[in-house]
Structures are given as structure tokens and as C-alpha cells.
XYZ file of C-alpha atoms in Angstrom:
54
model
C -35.572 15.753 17.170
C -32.601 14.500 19.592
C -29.300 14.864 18.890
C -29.337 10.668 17.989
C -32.005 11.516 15.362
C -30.004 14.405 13.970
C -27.049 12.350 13.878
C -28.363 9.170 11.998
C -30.144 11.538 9.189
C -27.092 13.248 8.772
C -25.463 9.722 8.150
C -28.118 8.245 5.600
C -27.884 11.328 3.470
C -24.314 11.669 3.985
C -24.470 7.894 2.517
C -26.703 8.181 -0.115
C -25.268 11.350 -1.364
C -22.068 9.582 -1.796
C -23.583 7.020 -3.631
C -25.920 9.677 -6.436
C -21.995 10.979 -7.038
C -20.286 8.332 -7.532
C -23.360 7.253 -10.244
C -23.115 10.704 -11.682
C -19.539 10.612 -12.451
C -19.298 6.809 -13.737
C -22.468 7.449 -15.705
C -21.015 11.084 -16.613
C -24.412 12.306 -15.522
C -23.426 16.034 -14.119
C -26.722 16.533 -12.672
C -26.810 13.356 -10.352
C -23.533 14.219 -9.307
C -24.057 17.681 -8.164
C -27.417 15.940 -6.280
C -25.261 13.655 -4.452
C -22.787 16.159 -3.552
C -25.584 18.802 -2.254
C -27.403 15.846 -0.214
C -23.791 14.746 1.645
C -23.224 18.216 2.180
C -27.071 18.444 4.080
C -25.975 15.290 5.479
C -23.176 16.712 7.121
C -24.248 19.798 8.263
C -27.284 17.265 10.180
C -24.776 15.590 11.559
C -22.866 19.044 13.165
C -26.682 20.089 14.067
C -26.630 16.677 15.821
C -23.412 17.489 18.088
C -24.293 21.069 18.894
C -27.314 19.579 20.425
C -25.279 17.380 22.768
């Protein structure tokens, strides 16, 4: 995978884990909040795998 590829995963989960917290904590749902902030933690360590491959 190039360092583009890396980089635009990193984004969308980055993204979409921001989104599963934020409708976690306004739905109080503790479980869909911890998804979202395990999935924008992946998202960002993608996009740091994406800019050590530069």
C-alpha cells in the first residue's frame, strides 16, 4: 500500500471513529463510544504509517 493509501484509510477511520463517539456519548451508549475512540486512534496511527513511508 503507498503512503497515499495509508494516508486516506487513516482519514476515513479517523472520520468515522469520530462520528461512533460522538453517537455513543449523545446516545450514552459506552460501548459505541469506546469503538469510535479505538477506530480514530487506528486511524491515526494509519495515517503516521502513511508519513513514515514518504
Amino acid at each position: 500500500m503507498t503512503d497515499f493509501k495509508d494516508k486516506a484509510k487513516g482519514l476515513k477511520d479517523e472520520v468515522a471513529g469520530e462520528a461512533k463517539e460522538l453517537f455513543g456519548k449523545v446516545t450514552n451508549n459506552l460501548e459505541k463510544e469506546a469503538e469510535g475512540k479505538a477506530q480514530k486512534l487506528k486511524g491515526k496511527v494509519e495515517k503516521k504509517v502513511g508519513d513514515v513511508k514518504k
